[in-house]
CSV table of C-alpha atoms in Angstrom, one decimal:
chain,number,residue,atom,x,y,z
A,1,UNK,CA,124.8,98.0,69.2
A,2,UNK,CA,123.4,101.1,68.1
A,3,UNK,CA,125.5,101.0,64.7
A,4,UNK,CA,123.1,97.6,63.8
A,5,UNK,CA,120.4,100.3,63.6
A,6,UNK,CA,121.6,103.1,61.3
A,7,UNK,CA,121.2,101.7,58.1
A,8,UNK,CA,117.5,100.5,58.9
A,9,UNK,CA,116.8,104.3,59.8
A,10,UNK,CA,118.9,105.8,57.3
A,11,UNK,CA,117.3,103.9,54.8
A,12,UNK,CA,113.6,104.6,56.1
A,13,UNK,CA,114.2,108.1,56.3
A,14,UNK,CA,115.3,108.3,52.2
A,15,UNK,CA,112.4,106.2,51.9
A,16,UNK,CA,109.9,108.7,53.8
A,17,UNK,CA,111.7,112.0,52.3
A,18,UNK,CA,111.5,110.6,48.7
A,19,UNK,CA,107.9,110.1,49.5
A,20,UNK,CA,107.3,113.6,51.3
A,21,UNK,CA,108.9,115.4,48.5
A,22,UNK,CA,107.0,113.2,45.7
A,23,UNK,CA,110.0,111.6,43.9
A,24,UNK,CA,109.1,108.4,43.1
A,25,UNK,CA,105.1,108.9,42.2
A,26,UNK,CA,102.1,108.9,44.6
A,27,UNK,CA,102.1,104.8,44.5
A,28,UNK,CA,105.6,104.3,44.8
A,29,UNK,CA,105.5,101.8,48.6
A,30,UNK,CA,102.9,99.7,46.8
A,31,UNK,CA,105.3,99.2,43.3
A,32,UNK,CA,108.6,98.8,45.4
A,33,UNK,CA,106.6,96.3,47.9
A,34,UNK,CA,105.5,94.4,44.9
A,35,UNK,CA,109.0,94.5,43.9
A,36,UNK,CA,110.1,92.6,46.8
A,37,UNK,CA,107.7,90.3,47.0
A,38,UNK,CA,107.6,88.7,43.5
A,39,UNK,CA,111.2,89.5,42.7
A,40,UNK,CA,113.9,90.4,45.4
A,41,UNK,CA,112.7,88.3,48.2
A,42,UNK,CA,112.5,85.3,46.2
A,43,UNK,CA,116.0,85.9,45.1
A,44,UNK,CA,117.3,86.5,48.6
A,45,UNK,CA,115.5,83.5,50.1
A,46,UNK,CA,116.9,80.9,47.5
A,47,UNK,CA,120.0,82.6,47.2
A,48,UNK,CA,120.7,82.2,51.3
A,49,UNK,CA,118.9,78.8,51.5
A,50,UNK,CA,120.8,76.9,48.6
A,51,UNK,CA,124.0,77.3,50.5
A,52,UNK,CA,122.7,77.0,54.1
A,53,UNK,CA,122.8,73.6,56.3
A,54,UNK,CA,119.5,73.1,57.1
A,55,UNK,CA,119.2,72.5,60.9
A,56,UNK,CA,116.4,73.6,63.1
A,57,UNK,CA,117.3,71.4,66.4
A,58,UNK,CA,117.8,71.7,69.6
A,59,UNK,CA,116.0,72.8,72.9
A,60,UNK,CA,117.0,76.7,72.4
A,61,UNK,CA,115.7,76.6,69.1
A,62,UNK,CA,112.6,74.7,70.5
A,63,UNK,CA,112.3,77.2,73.6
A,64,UNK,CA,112.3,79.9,70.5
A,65,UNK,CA,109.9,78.2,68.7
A,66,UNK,CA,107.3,77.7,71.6
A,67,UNK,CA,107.9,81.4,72.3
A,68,UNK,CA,106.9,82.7,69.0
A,69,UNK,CA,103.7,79.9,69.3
A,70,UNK,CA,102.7,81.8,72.0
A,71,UNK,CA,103.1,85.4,71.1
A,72,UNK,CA,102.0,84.9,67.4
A,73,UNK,CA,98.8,83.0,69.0
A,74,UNK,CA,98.5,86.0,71.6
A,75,UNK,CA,98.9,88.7,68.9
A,76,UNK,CA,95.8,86.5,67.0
A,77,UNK,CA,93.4,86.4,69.4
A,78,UNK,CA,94.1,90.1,70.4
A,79,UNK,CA,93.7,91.6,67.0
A,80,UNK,CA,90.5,89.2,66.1
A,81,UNK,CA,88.8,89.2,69.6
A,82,UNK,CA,89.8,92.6,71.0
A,83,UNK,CA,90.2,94.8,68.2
A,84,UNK,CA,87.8,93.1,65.7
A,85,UNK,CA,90.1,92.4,62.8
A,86,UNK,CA,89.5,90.1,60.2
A,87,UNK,CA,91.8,87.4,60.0
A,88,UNK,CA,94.2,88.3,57.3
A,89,UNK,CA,94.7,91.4,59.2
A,90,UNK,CA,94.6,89.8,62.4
A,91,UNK,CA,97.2,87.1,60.9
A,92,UNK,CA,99.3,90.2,59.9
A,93,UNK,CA,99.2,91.5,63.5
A,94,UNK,CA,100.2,87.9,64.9
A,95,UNK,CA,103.3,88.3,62.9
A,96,UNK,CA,104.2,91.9,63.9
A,97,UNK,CA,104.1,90.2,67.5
A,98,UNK,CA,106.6,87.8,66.8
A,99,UNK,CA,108.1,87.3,63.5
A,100,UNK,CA,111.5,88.8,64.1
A,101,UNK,CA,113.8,90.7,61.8
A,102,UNK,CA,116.4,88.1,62.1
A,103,UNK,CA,118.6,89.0,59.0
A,104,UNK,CA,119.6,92.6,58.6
A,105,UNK,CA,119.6,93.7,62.2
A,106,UNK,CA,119.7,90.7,64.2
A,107,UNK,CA,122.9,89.5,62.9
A,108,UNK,CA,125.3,92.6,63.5
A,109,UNK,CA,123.3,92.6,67.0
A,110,UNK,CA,124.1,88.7,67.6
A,111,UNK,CA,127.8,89.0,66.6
A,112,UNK,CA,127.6,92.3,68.8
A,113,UNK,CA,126.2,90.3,71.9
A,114,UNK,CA,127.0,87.0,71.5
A,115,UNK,CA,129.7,87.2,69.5
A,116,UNK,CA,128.7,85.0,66.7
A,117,UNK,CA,125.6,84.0,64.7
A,118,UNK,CA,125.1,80.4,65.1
A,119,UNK,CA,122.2,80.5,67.5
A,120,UNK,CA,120.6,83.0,65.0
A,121,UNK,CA,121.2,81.0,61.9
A,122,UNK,CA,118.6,78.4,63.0
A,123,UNK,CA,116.0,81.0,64.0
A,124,UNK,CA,116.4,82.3,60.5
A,125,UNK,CA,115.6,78.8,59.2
A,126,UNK,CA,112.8,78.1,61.6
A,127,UNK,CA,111.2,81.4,60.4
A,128,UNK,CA,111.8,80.9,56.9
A,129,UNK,CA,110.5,77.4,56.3
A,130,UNK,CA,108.3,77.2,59.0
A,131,UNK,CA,106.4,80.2,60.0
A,132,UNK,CA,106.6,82.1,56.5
A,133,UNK,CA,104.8,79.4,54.9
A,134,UNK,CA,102.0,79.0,57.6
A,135,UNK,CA,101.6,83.0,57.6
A,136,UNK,CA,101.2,82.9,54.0
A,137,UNK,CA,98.7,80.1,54.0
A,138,UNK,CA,96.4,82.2,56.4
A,139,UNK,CA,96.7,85.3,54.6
A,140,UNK,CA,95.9,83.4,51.6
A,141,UNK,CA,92.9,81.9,52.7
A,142,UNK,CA,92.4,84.9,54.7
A,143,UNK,CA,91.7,87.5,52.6
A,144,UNK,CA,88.9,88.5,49.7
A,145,UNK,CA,89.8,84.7,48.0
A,146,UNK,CA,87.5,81.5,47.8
A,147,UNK,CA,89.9,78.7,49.8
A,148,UNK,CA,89.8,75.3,48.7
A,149,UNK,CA,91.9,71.9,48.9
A,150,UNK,CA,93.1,72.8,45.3
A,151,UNK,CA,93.7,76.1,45.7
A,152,UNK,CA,95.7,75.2,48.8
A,153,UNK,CA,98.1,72.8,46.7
A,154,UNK,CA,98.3,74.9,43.8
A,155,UNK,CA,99.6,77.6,46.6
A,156,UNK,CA,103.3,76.9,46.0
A,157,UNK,CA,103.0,77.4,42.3
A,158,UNK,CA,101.5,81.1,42.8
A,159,UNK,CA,103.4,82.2,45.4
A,160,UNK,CA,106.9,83.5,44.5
A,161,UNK,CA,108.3,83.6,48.0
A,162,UNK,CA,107.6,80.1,48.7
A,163,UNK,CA,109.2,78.9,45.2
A,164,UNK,CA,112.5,80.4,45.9
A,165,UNK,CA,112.1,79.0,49.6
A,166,UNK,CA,111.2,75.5,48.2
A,167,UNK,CA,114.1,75.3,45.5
A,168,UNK,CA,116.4,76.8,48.0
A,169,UNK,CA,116.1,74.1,50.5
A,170,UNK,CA,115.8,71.4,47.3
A,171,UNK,CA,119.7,72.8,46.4
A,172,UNK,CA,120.7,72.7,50.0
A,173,UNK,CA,119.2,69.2,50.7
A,174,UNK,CA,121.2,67.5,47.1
A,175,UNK,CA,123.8,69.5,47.4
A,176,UNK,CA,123.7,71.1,43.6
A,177,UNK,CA,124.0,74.4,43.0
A,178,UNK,CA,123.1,76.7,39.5
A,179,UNK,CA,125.5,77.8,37.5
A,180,UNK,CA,127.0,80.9,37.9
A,181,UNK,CA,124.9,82.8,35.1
A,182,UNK,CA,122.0,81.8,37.2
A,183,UNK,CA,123.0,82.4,40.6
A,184,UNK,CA,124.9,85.4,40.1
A,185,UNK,CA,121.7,88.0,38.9
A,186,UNK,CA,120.3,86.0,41.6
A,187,UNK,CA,122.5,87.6,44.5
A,188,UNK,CA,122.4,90.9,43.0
A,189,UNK,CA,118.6,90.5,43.0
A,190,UNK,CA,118.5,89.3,46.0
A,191,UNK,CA,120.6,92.1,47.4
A,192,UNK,CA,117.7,94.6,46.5
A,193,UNK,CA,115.6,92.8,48.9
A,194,UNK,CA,116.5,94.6,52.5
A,195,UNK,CA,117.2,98.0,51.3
A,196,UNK,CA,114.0,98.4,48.9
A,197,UNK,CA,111.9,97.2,51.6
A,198,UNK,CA,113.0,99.5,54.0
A,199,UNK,CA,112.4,102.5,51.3
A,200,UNK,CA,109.1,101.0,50.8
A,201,UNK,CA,108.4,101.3,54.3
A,202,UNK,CA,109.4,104.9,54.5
A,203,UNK,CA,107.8,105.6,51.5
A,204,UNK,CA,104.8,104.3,53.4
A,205,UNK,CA,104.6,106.9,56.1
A,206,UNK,CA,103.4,109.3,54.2
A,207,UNK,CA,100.9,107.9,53.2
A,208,UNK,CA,97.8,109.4,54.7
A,209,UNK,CA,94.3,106.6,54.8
A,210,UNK,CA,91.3,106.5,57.7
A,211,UNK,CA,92.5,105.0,60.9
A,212,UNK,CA,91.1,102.3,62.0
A,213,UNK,CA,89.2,102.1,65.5
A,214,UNK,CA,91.8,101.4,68.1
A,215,UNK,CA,95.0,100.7,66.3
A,216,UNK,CA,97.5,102.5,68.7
A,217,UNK,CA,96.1,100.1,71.0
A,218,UNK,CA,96.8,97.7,68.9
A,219,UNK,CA,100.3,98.9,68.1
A,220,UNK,CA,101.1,99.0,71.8
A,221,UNK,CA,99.8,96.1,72.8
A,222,UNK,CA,101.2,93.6,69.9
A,223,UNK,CA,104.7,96.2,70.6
A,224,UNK,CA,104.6,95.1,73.9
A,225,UNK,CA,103.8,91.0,73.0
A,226,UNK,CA,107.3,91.4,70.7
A,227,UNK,CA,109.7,93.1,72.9
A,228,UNK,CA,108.4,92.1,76.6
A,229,UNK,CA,106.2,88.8,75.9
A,230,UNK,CA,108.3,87.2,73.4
A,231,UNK,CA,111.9,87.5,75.7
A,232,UNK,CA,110.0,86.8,78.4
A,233,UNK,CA,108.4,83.4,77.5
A,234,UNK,CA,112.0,82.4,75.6
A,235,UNK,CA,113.5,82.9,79.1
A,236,UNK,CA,111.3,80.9,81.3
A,237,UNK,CA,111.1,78.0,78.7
A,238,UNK,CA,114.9,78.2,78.3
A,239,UNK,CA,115.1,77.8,82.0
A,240,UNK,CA,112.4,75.2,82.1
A,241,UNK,CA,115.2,73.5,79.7
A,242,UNK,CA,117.9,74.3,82.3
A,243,UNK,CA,119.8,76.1,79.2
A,244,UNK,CA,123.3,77.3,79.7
A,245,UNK,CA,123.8,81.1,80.6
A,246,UNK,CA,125.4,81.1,77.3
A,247,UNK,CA,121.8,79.8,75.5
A,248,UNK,CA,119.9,81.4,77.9
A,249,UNK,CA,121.7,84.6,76.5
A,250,UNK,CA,121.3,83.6,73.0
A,251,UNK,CA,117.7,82.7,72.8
A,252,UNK,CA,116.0,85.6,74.7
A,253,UNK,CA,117.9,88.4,72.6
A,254,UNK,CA,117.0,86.6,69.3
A,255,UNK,CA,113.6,86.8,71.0
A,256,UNK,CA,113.8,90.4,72.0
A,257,UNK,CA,114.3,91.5,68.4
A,258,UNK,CA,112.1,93.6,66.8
A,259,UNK,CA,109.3,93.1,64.3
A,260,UNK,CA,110.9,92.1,60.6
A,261,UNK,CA,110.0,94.6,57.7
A,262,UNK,CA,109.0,91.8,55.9
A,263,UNK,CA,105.8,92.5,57.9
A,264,UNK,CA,105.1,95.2,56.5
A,265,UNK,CA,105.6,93.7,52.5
A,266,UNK,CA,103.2,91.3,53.4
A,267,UNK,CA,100.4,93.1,54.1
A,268,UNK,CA,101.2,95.4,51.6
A,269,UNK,CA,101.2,92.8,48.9
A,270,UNK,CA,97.5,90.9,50.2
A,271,UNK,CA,96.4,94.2,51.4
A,272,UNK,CA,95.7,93.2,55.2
A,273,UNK,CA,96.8,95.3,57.6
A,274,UNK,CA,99.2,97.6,56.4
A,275,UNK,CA,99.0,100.5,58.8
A,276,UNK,CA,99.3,98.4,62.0
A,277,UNK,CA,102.5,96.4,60.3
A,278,UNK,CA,103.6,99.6,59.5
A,279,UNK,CA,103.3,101.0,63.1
A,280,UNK,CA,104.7,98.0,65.0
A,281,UNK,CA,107.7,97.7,62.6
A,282,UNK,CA,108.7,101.5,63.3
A,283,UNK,CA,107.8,101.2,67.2
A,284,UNK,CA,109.6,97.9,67.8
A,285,UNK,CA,112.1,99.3,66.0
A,286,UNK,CA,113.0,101.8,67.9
A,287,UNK,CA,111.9,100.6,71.4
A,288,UNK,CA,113.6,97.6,70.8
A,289,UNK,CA,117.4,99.6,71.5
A,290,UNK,CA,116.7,99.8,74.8
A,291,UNK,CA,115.4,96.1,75.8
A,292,UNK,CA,118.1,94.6,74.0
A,293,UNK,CA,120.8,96.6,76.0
A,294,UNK,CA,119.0,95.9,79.4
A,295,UNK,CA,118.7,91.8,78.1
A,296,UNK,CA,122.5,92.1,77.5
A,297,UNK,CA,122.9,93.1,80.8
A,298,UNK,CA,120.9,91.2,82.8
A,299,UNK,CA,121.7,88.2,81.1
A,300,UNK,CA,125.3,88.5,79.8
A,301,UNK,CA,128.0,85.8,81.5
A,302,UNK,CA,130.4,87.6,84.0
């Protein structure tokens, strides 16, 4: 399990020395988040989308759907009513509590675990054209913009990551892929995504701004929501639904995964939030080891 993590820390920790020795400019996390966000992302989502069946059924899914309800609500009303936030940044923190970093690390940790990625494969959907819409609705209306009925339709017109989601699932659903020429710069794009993000998020702990009132308490407490409340409300749903040891297994360590650097890219790109996505990302992160392995073992079939 602990090879699933290496790359994300090896990766951070270029990204933080390249930033602690100056190599890439004083604004480098804010260019290479940009990057991601108009470019590499967009390209990653299509490119995974247009050849993915799109299924987001069953009760595990739905016991990791209501699970990420809850926490993402929790993490909300924490960061607005506790902690004072506004709402984009308190819509950030709602998605450091439980979006999940479903692609880079929690595959090689469901094949590790489980065995396969099946299970995982629909959380990735669910999270991708579910909950990344809704969190970029809120962040949109959230932050330093005037909201309106025509602003919110024109929304998937201005924002890149939700037109490579949308013609991703419009290839998947007809069946009709690109041409090569147009699909192949595509997947190299779209291979950028994960690695630059990660630099970017190195890159970003070096970067030294004014703390805001309370935000290790607010690190801990949406740290704990991701890795404790999340896995926790999974498993009492899934057992609500009377799922199979197997599913049982399935759902709560997809739950138990840590917060998604994506996170981080977000808040970088509507400027909401950025230190505690930052913070949670890293703590989860690393935290996250050590409630996966006990999950594994309380959980795992004999």
């Amino acid at each position: 399990m602990i090879a699933a993590f290496i790359p994300i820390w090896v990766l951070t920790l270029l990204g933080y020395l390249a930033g602690r020795y100056r190599l890439l400019g004083t604004d480098a996390d804010r260019v290479l988040g940009g990057f991601v966000f108009h470019l590499a992302m967009p390209a990653a989502l299509f490119t995974a989308l247009s050849r993915a069946t799109l299924s987001v059924s069953g009760p595990a899914l739905g016991a990791f759907a209501a699970s990420t309800l809850v926490v993402m609500g929790s993490g909300f009303w924490l960061s607005s009513r506790i902690f004072r936030r506004k709402p984009g940044e308190a819509t950030i923190a709602a998605m450091a509590a439980g979006y999940i970093n479903s692609a880079n690390l929690g595959i090689p940790i469901a094949l590790y675990v489980l065995g396969n990625a099946a299970f995982l494969t629909g959380v990735l959907l669910f999270q991708v054209l579910i909950v990344t819409p809704v969190i970029l609705l809120l962040l949109d209306r959230g932050g330093d913009r005037r909201f309106s009925l025509g602003r919110l339709a024109a929304m998937p017109l201005r924002n890149p990551v939700i037109i490579g989601l949308a013609a991703g699932a419009v290839c998947s659903v007809t069946g009709w892929l690109p041409p090569v020429a147009v699909t192949g710069p595509l997947e190299l794009l779209g291979a950028a995504a994960v690695p630059t993000a990660l630099v970017a998020l190195g890159l970003s702990l070096t970067v030294r701004g004014p703390a805001l009132a309370g935000e290790r308490s607010e690190m801990a407490a949406l740290s704990v929501l991701k890795l404790v409340g999340q896995p926790l409300v999974a498993y009492l749903v899934g057992i609500a639904l009377d799922l199979s040891r197997t599913d049982l297994l399935a759902l709560v360590v997809c739950a138990a995964l840590p917060t998604a650097q994506n996170t981080y890219i977000f808040a970088r790109e509507y400027d909401q939030g950025s230190s505690i996505a930052r913070r949670t990302v890293i703590a989860t992160t690393a935290l996250s080891m050590v409630t996966l392995a006990v999950i594994d073992w309380w959980l795992h079939p004999a």
